[in-house]
Structure formats: C-alpha cells, structure tokens
Coordinates of C-alpha atoms and ligand atoms in Angstrom, one line a residue:
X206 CA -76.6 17.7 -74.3
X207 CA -80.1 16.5 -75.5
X208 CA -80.0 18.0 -78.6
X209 CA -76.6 16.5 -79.4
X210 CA -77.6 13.1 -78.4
X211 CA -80.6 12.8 -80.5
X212 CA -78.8 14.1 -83.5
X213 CA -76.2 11.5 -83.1
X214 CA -79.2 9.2 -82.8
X215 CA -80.6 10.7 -86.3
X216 CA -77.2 10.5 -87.7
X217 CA -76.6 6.7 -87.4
X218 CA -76.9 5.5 -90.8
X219 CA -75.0 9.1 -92.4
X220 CA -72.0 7.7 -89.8
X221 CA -72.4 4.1 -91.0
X222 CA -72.1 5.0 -94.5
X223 CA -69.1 7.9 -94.1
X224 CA -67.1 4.9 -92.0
X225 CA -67.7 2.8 -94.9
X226 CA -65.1 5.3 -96.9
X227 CA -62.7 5.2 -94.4
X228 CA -62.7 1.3 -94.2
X229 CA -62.9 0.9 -97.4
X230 CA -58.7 2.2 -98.2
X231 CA -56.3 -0.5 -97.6
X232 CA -54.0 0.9 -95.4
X233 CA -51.9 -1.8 -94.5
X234 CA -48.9 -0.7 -92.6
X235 CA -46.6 -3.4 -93.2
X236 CA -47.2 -4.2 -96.9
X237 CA -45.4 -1.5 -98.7
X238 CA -47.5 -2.8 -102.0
X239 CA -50.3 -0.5 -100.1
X240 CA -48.1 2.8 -99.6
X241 CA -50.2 4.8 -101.8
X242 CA -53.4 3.8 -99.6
X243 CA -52.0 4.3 -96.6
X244 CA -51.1 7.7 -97.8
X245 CA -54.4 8.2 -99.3
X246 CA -56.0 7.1 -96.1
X247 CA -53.7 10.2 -94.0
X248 CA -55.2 12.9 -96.5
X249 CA -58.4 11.3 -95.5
X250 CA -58.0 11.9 -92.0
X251 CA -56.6 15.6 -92.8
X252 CA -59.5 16.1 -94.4
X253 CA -62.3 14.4 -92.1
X254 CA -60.6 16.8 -89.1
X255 CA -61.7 19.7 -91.5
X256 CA -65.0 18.6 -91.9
X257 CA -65.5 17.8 -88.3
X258 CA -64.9 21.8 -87.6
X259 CA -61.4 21.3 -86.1
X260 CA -59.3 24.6 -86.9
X261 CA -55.9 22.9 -87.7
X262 CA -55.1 19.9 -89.8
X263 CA -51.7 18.9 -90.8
X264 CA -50.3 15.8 -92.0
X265 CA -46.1 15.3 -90.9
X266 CA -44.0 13.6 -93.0
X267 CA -41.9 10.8 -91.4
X268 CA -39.2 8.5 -93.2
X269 CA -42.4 6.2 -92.7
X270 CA -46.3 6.5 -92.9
X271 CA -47.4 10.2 -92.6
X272 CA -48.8 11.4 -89.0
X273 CA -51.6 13.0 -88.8
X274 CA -52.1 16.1 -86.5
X275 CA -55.3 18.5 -86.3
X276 CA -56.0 20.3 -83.2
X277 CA -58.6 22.4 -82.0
X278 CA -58.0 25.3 -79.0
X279 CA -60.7 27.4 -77.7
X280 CA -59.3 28.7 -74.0
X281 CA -55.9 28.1 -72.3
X282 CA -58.5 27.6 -68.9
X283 CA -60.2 23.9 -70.5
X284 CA -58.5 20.9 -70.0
X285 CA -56.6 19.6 -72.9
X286 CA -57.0 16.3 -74.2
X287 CA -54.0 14.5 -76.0
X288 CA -56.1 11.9 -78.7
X289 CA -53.7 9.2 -79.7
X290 CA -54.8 6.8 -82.2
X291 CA -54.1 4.9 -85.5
X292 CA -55.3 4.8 -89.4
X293 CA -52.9 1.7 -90.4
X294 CA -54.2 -1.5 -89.7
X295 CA -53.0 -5.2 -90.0
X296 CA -52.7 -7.5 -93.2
X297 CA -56.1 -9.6 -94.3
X298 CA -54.6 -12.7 -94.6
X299 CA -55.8 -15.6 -95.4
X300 CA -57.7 -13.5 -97.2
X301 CA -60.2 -16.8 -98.2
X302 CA -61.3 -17.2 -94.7
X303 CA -63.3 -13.2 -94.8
X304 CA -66.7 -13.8 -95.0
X305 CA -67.2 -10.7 -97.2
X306 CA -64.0 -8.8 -98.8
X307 CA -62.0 -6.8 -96.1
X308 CA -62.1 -3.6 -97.4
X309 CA -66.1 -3.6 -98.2
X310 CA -68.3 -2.8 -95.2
X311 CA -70.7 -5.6 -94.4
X312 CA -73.5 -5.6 -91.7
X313 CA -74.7 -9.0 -90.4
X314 CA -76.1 -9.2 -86.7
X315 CA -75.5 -5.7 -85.3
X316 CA -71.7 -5.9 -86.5
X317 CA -69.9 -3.8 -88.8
X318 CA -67.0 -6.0 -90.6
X319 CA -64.4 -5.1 -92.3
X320 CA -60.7 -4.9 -91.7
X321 CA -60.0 -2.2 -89.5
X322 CA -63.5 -2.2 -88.4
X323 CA -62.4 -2.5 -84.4
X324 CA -59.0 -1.9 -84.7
X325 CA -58.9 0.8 -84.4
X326 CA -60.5 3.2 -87.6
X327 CA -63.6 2.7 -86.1
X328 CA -62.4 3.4 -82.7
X329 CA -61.2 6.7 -84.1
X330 CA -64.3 7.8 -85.8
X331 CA -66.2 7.4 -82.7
X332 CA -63.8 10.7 -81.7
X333 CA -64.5 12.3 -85.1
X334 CA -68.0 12.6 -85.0
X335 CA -68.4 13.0 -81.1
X336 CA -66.5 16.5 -81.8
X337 CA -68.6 16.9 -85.2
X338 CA -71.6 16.8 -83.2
X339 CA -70.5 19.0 -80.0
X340 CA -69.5 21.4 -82.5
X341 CA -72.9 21.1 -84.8
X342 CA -74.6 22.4 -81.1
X343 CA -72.2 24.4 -79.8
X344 CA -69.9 27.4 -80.8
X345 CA -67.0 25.2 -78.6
X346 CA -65.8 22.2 -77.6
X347 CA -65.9 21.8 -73.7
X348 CA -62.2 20.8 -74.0
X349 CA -58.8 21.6 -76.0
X350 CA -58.1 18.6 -78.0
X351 CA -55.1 17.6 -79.8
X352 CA -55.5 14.6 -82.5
X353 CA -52.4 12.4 -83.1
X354 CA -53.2 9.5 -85.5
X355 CA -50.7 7.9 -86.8
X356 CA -49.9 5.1 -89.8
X357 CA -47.5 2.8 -87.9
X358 CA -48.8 1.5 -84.7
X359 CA -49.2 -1.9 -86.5
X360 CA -45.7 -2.1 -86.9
X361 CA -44.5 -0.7 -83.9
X362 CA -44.7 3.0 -83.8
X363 CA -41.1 3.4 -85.4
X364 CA -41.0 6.7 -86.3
X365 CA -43.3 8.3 -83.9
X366 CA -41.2 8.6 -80.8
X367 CA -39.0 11.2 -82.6
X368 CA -41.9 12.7 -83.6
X369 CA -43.2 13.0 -80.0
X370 CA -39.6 14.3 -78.9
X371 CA -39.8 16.7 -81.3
X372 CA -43.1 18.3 -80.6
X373 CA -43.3 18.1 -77.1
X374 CA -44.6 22.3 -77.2
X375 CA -47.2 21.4 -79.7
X376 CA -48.2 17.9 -77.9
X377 CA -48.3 19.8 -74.5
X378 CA -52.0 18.2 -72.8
X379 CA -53.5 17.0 -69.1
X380 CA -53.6 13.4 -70.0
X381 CA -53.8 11.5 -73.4
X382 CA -57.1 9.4 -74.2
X383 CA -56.9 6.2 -76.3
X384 CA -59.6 4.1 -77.7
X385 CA -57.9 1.1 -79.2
X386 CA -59.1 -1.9 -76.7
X387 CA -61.5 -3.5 -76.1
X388 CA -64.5 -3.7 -73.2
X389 CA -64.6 -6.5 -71.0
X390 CA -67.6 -8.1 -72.6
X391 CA -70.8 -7.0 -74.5
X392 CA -72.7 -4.9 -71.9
X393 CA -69.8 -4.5 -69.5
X394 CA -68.0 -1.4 -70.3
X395 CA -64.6 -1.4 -68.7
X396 CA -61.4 1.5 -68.3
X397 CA -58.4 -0.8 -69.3
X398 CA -55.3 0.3 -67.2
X399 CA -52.5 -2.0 -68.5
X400 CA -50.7 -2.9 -71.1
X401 CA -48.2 -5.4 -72.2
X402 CA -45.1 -4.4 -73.9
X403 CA -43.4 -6.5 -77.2
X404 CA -39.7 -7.3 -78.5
X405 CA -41.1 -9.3 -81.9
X406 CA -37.6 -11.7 -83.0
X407 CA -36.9 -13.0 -86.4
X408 CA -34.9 -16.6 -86.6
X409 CA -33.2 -17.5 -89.6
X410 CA -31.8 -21.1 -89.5
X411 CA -29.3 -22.2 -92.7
X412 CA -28.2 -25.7 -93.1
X413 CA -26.9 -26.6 -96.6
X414 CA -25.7 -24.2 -98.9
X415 CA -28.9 -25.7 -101.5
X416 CA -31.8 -27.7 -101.6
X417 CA -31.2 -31.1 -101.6
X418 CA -32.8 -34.2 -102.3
X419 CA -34.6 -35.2 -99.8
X420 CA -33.9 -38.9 -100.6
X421 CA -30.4 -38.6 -101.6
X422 CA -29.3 -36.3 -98.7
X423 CA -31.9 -37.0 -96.3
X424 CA -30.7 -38.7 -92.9
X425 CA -27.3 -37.4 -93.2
X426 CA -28.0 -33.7 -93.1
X427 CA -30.2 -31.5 -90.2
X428 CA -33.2 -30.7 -91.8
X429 CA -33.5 -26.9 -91.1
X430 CA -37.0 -26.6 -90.5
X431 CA -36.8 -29.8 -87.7
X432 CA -33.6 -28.1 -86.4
X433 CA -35.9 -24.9 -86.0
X434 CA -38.5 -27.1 -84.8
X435 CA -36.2 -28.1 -81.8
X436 CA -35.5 -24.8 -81.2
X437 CA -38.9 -23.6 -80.8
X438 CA -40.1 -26.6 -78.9
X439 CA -37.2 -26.1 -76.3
X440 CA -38.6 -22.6 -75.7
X441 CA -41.2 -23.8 -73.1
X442 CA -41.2 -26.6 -70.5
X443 CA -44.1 -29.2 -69.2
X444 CA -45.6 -26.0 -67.0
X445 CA -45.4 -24.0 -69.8
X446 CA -43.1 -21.5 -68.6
X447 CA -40.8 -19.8 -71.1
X448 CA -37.8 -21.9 -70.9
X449 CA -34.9 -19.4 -71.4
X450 CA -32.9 -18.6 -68.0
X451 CA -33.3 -15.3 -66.5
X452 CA -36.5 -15.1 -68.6
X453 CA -38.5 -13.7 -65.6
X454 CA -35.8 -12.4 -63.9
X455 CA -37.3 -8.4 -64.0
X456 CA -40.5 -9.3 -63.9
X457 CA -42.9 -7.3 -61.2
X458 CA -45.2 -9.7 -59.3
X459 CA -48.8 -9.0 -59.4
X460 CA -50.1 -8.3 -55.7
X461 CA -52.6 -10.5 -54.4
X462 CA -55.0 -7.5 -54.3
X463 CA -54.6 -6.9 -57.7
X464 CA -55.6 -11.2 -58.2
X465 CA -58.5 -11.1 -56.2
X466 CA -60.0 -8.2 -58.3
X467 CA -59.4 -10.4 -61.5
X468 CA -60.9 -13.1 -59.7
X469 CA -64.1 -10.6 -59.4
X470 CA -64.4 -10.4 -63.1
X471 CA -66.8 -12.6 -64.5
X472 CA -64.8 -15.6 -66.6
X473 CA -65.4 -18.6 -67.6
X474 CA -62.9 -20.9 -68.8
X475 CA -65.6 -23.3 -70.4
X476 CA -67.2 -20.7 -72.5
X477 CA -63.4 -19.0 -73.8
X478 CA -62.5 -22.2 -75.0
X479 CA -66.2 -22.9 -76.7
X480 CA -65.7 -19.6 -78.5
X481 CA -62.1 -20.5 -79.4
X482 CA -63.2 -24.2 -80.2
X483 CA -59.9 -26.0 -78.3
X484 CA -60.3 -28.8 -76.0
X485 CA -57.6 -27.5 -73.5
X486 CA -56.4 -24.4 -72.6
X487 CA -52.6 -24.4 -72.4
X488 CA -50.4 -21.7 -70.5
X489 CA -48.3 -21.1 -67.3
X490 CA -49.4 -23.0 -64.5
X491 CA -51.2 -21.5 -61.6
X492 CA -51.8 -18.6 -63.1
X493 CA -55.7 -18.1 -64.6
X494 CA -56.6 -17.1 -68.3
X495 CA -56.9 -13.4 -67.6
X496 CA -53.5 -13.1 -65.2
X497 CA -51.5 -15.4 -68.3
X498 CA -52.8 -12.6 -71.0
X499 CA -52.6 -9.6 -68.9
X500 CA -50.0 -9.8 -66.1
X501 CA -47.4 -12.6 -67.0
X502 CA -45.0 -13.0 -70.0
X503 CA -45.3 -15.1 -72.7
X504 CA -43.8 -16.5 -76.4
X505 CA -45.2 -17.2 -79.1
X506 CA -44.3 -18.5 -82.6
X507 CA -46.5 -16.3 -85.1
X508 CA -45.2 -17.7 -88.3
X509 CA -43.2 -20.6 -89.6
X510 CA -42.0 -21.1 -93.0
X511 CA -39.7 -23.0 -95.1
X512 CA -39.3 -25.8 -98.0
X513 CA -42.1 -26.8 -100.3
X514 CA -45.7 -25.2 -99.3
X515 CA -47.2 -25.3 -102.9
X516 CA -49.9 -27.8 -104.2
X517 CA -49.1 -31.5 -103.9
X518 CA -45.5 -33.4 -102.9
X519 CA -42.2 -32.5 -103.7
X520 CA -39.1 -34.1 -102.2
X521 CA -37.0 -31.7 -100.7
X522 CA -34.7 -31.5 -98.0
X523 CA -34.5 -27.6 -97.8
X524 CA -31.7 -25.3 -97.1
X525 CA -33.4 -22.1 -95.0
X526 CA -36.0 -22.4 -92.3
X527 CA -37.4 -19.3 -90.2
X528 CA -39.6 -18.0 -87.8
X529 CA -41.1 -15.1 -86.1
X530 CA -41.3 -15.2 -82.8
X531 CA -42.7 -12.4 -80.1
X532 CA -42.6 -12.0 -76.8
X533 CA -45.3 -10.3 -74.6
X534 CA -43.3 -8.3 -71.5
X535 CA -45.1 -7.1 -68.5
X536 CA -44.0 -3.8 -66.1
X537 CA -40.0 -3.7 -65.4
X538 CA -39.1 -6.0 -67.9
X539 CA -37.1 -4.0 -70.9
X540 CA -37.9 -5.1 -74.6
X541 CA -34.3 -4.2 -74.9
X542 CA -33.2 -6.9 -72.4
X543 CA -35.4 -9.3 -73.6
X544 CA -33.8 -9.4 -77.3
X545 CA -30.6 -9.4 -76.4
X546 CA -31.7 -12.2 -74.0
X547 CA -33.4 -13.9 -76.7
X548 CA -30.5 -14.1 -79.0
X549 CA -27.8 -15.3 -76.6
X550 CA -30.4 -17.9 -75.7
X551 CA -31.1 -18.7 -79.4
X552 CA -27.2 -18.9 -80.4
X553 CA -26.3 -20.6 -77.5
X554 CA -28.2 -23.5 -78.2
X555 CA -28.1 -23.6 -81.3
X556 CA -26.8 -27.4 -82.9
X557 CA -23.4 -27.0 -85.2
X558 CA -25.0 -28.3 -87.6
X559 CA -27.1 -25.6 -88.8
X560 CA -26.0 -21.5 -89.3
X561 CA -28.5 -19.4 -87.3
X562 CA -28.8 -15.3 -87.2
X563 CA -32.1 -13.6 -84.7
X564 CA -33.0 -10.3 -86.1
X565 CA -35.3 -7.8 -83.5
X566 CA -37.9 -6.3 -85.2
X567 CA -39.5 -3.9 -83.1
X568 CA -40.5 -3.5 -79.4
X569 CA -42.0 -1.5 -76.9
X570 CA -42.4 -1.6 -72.8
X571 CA -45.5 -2.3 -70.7
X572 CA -47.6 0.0 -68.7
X573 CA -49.8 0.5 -65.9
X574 CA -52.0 3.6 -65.3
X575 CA -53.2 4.9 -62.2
X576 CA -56.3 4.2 -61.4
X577 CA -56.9 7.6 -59.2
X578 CA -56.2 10.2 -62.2
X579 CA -58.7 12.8 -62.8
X580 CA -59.0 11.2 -66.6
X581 CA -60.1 8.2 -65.4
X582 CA -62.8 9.6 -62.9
X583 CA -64.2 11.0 -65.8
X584 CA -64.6 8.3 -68.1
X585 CA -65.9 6.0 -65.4
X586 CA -68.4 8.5 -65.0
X587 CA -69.2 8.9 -68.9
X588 CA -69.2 4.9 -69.5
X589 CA -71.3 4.8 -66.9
X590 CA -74.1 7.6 -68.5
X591 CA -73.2 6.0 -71.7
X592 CA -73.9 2.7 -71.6
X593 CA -75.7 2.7 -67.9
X594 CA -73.3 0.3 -66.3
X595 CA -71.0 1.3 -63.8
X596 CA -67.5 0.0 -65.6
X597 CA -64.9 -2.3 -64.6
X598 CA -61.1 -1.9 -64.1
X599 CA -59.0 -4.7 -66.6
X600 CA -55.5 -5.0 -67.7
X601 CA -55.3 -6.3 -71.4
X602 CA -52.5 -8.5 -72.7
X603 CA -52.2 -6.3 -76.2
X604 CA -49.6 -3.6 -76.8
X605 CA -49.3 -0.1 -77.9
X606 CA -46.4 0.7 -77.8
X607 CA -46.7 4.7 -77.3
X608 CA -47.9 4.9 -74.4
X609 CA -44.9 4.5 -72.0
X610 CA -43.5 7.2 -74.5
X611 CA -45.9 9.5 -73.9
X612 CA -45.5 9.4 -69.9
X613 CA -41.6 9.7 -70.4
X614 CA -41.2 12.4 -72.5
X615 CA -44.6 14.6 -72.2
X616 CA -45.0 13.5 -68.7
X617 CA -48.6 12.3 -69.1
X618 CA -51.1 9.7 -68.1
X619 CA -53.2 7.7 -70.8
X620 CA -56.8 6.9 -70.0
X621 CA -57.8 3.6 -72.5
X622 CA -61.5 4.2 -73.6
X623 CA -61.6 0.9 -75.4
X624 CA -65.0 0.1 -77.1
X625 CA -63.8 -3.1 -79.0
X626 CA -65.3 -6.9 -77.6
X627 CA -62.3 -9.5 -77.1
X628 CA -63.9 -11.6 -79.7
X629 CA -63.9 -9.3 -82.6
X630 CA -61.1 -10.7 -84.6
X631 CA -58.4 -7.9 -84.6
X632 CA -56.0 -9.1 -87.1
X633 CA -57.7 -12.0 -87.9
X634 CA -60.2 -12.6 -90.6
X635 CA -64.1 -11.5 -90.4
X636 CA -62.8 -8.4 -88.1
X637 CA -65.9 -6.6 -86.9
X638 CA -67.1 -3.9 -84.3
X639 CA -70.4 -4.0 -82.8
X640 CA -72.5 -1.7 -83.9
X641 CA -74.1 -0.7 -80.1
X642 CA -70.6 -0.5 -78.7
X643 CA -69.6 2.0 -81.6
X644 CA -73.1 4.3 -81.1
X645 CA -72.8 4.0 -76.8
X646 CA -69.0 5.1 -78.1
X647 CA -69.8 7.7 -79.7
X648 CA -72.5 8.6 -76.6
X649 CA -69.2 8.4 -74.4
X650 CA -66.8 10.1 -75.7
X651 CA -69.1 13.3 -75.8
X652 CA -69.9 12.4 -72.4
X653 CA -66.1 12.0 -71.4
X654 CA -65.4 15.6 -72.8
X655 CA -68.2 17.2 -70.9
X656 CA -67.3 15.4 -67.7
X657 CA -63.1 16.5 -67.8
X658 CA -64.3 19.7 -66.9
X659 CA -65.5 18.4 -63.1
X660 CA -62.5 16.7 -62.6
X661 CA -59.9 18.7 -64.2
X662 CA -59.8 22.2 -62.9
X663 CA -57.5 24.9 -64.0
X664 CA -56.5 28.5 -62.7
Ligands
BES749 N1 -55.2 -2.1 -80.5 C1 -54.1 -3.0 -80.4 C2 -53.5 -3.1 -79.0 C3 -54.5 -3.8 -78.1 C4 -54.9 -5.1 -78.4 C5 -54.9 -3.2 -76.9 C6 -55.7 -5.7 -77.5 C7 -55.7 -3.9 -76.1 C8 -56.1 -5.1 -76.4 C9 -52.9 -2.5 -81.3 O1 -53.4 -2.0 -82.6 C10 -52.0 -3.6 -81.6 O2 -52.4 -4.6 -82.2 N2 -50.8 -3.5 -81.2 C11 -49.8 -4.4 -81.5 C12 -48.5 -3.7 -81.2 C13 -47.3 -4.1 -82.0 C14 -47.5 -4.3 -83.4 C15 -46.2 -3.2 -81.6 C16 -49.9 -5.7 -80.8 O3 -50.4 -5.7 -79.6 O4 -49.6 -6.8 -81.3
MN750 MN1 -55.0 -0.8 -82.4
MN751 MN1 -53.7 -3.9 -83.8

C-alpha cells in the first residue's frame, strides 16, 4: 500500500498532463456536430483500459454513442465491482463566459478547468489510474472489476438500458460503484445515497401561421411567447409549489429522522446565496435548501426562445414560441406519470388562441441506497483513510438515470463515491475539479478496493 501511495504521489503531474488528453476531445453528447469526437473520445477510453493493464477492452455499438466495456477478472472468490460512469459531457455554452477555452486544461488556484473537468471524465480517471497503480505494484487487483462508461448519460442514458438487459451475464457484480457527485463541501468527504429522477418536457406554442407586424397585428393577436409566458408563470403558486394538481400526489414523505440528520449538516443559507450572488432564495415553503434540492420535487424552465434575439430592434410579433421545461421527481413518483401528467396539464390550460404540442424528452426515476450495504461500509472506511475525515451521509438533487436500472434488472446496489464540490460549475461555464479532491480520489478509490475485501466475503 505504501509503495502505491507514494507513486501516485510521484505521478501527479504524468496524471495532470494524460487528463489533459482526455479533456481536451469534445465529446458533447447532445450536439451531433461533435459525433466524431465523441467517438474518438470511446476509442480513447478502449485504449486508456489497455494501458491501465486491464485484460479486456471493448467498445459496443449502440444506435447512439458507443459504450465502453473493459473488464478485468482475477478469482471468481474477490468481490466484483460494477464501475459505471460516463465520457460524454454537457454543451459549453455561452461559450464567452469560459475563462479559458473548454476543451484546453487550465490550472488556477488548485483547480483543474475544463469542460468535463468534474463531470464526470475526471471522476473516471481517478478509477483509471487507481487500478494503473494497484497493478504497477501488484500482479492483481484485490477485486474483479467491470468498467461500463458510457457516451449518453448527458442525454439520458437512451440506449443503455437495453444494453444492460442484454448483458446481464457479462454485467453480473456485488454492487456497482459510481463517482459522478459531488462531496458535501471542500474537506468534508460525504457517501451520497439519493438521487433525484427527471421527465425533461418540450412546449411548442403556435399562434399565427407567420410573423407579423408587430404594429399592424399587435393587440389583436396572442403573442406566443407572452401566451407561453402565462403558461409557465401559472406553473407555480405564491408558496412556490408546483401548481399542477395531483403534482405530489405519489410523492414519499421524508421521515422526520431523515430531516434532523439534514439539519446536522453544516449549511448556511447566507453563504449559498453569496456564492450564487441572489438576494433571496426562492423555493417551496417550509422546506430548507438542502430538503427543496434533494427530497422534494421541483420545475424548472431551462430554456426559452422565440422571435427576434439578434442585434438591435426589430418589430415583430412572432408566430412560434417554446420552452424546455424539466421536472426533478423524488422516490415513488414515475417519470412516466409525471409527463403524461404534464401534458394534460399543459393542454388543458392552454388559451384557444394559440396551438400547443409538449413533446417528453427523456426521463429517469429516483433512488435511495441503503445505507447498511457492505459497499458502503467500505467506502466510509476508505474516505475516511483518504482524506482523514470520517464522511457524511447526503442525498443530492441531480440525476443519473441508470441507477434504478441497475437495481431492477441486475439486482444491485450502487455506492456514489462522488469527489466533485457543489460549486464546480457542472454544465455551466469555468467547470473545474479541485485538484486535492481528485489526488485524495485517487487515494480512495485504491483504498475502497482494498477495503471490499473485509466487508464482502465470498465462499
Ligand atoms: N453527474 C450528474 C448527476 C449528478 C449531479 C449527481 C449532481 C449528483 C449531483 C450527471 O452527469 C447529470 O448531470 N445528470 C443529468 C441527468 C439527465 C441528463 C438525465 C442531470 O441530473 O441533469
Ligand atoms: Mn455526470
Ligand atoms: Mn452531468
């Protein structure tokens, strides 16, 4: 164990500059403009799980972004470890608010940026060279891993359920591990243990069959982008609940156990909205920060568009407005249920006036892991060697959608081994990942692997 720790602590700048390469291919998922990156960036991976030492490396085809799949088996008798991640990441837009360019690696105070950096390619390297340097040392890994990494978690997994179904043989593991949160805060290393699900909505609202004049027609038609407005404004009341009916209908309540241990966690509503810069905070009433992001549903608008957006003024009175809308679902509630909830609620009140079709783009359920599994023992155990803090138990209000999969059809628990901070801008511009979260990651995940062994025994 020594000699593996101080050669990853000789190695730091060799990892730096190899992550570099990996960061620097624009894979961006949902921007088909970037399909020969995000190809280019699977045949990296293939090839990285060769170098690494693992024995097989495969990349599967999908009517999507390639999977990747390398595995590495030494004896039936160690546990087996299920690695989920992903190489695709999110668009860089606006791309004039990056500090440096999103696909160069910058350093500025201890963080790495670049798009990607956090979520979640550096998050998978951590794996990559933990088993690089196990293997450097040793003739074996202390575990069986599996490595699943695939190219569409940014827009919703589409094509990896059926991959999932059918592999089930090849996927067979004791648990999966994920790293693709985030720790509670810099210096408090934390095991997430929830998730929330997504159904993400398109509305399309068509008044006039043209652009009009704004001046000639304007008054006597419904502006399309106020009569989308409306809509969208009507989708909360004054205690900002989500104002459709039977919107929390399925929802499970959160026991009052489970509030007082949030209430534990060190927060402070005065420095979140500092960081964030607003003067309020806004959300469902009587309910704190972390229960509204982690525990309750919520709506938001992520994009608006419509009429004239180019440089200076031009009258117009325009024919199509739209919006994409998303909502955030907690445990019970189906992402099914919700868009189909959604759309009756959209069409129902919807004015004559204006033509309006909801599209559902993609969704995925909630999940809570037990707290008791071996998996988790051991990566409490391994944060805590890591980064010498005993870690803490959060839920987190992202979503990957996976993970209920994985528990449905290979019957398996996920431990998430996050090593992101909340502020590091995933998806937004100047994303970064600290740079003594990524080395005590790398510390922790060799850790973790050593550590299964006590807590996972087989015959
Ligand atoms: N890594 C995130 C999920 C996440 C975010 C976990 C924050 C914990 C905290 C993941 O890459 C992600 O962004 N997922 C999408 C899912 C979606 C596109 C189906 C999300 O949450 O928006
Ligand atoms: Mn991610
Ligand atoms: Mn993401």
């Amino acid at each position: 164990m020594k000699n593996i720790l101080s050669f990853v602590e000789k190695s730091k700048q060799n990892y730096l500059d190899e992550l570099k390469t990996l960061l620097a291919i624009p894979s961006v998922s949902s921007q088909s403009k970037y399909n020969p990156d995000t190809r280019k960036c699977a045949e990296w991976v293939r090839d990285q799980f060769k170098k690494i030492g693992m024995t097989k490396s495969q990349i599967f085809e999908t009517p999507g972004h390639p999977i990747v799949y390398s595995e590495l088996i030494s004896d039936p008798k160690k546990p087996t470890i299920l690695f989920y991640g992903h190489y695709d990441v999110q668009p860089v837009d606006p791309i004039n608010l990056w500090t440096t360019p999103p696909f160069e690696s910058n350093i500025r105070d201890g963080n790495l940026f670049a798009r990607g950096s956090a979520d979640d390619k550096g998050q998978i390297f951590i794996h990559f060279k933990a088993i690089e340097a196990i293997l450097k040392h040793e003739r074996e890994l202390p575990i069986n891993i599996k490595m699943l990494i695939e190219g569409e978690e940014e827009v919703g997994s589409v094509n990896l359920e059926n991959f999932v179904k059918a592999n089930k043989k090849m996927l067979k593991a004791d648990l999966v591990l994920i790293s693709d949160s985030a720790m509670y805060a810099k210096g408090l290393p934390s095991i997430c243990y929830g998730l929330r699900g997504l159904a993400y909505m398109e509305i399309e609202v068509v008044g006039p069959n043209r652009d009009l004049h704004s001046g000639s027609f304007g008054g006597a038609v419904h502006n399309p982008i106020q009569a989308l407005s409306e809509i969208i404004a009507s989708l909360h009341d004054e205690k900002g609940r989500v104002n459709i009916p039977g919107f929390y209908n399925d929802v499970q309540k959160v026991t009052s156990k489970e509030r007082q241990a949030f209430k534990r966690l060190p927060f402070s509503d005065k420095k979140y909205m500092k960081d964030l810069g607003v003067g309020e905070l806004y959300g469902e009433v009587g309910y704190s920060t972390n229960e509204r992001t982690w525990v309750r549903p919520t709506l938001e608008c992520n994009g608006i568009w419509g009429g004239y957006i180019e440089q200076g003024a031009k009258t117009v009175l325009p024919s199509k407005a739209s919006a994409k809308i998303s909502m955030r679902l907690v445990p019970n509630q189906s992402s099914k249920k919700m868009e189909k909830l959604f759309t009756n609620h959209i069409k129902k009140i919807a004015p004559k006036s204006v033509k309006v079709t909801v599209k559902a783009l993609h969704g995925g359920e909630a999940v809570v892991t037990p707290l008791e599994s071996a998996g988790v023992k051991a990566a409490a155990s391994a944060l805590n060697k890591a980064f010498g803090k005993k870690p803490l138990f959060q839920r987190e209000g992202g979503s990957i959608p996976i993970v209920v999969q994985f528990k449905h059809l290979l019957g398996l628990d996920t431990v998430l081994l996050g090593f992101g901070l909340p502020d590091e801008n995933a998806h937004s511009p100047d994303e970064h990942l600290n740079l003594d979260n990524f080395f005590g990651g790398i510390r922790t995940a060799i850790y973790f692997y050593y550590e299964l062994k006590n807590y996972i025994k087989k015959t």
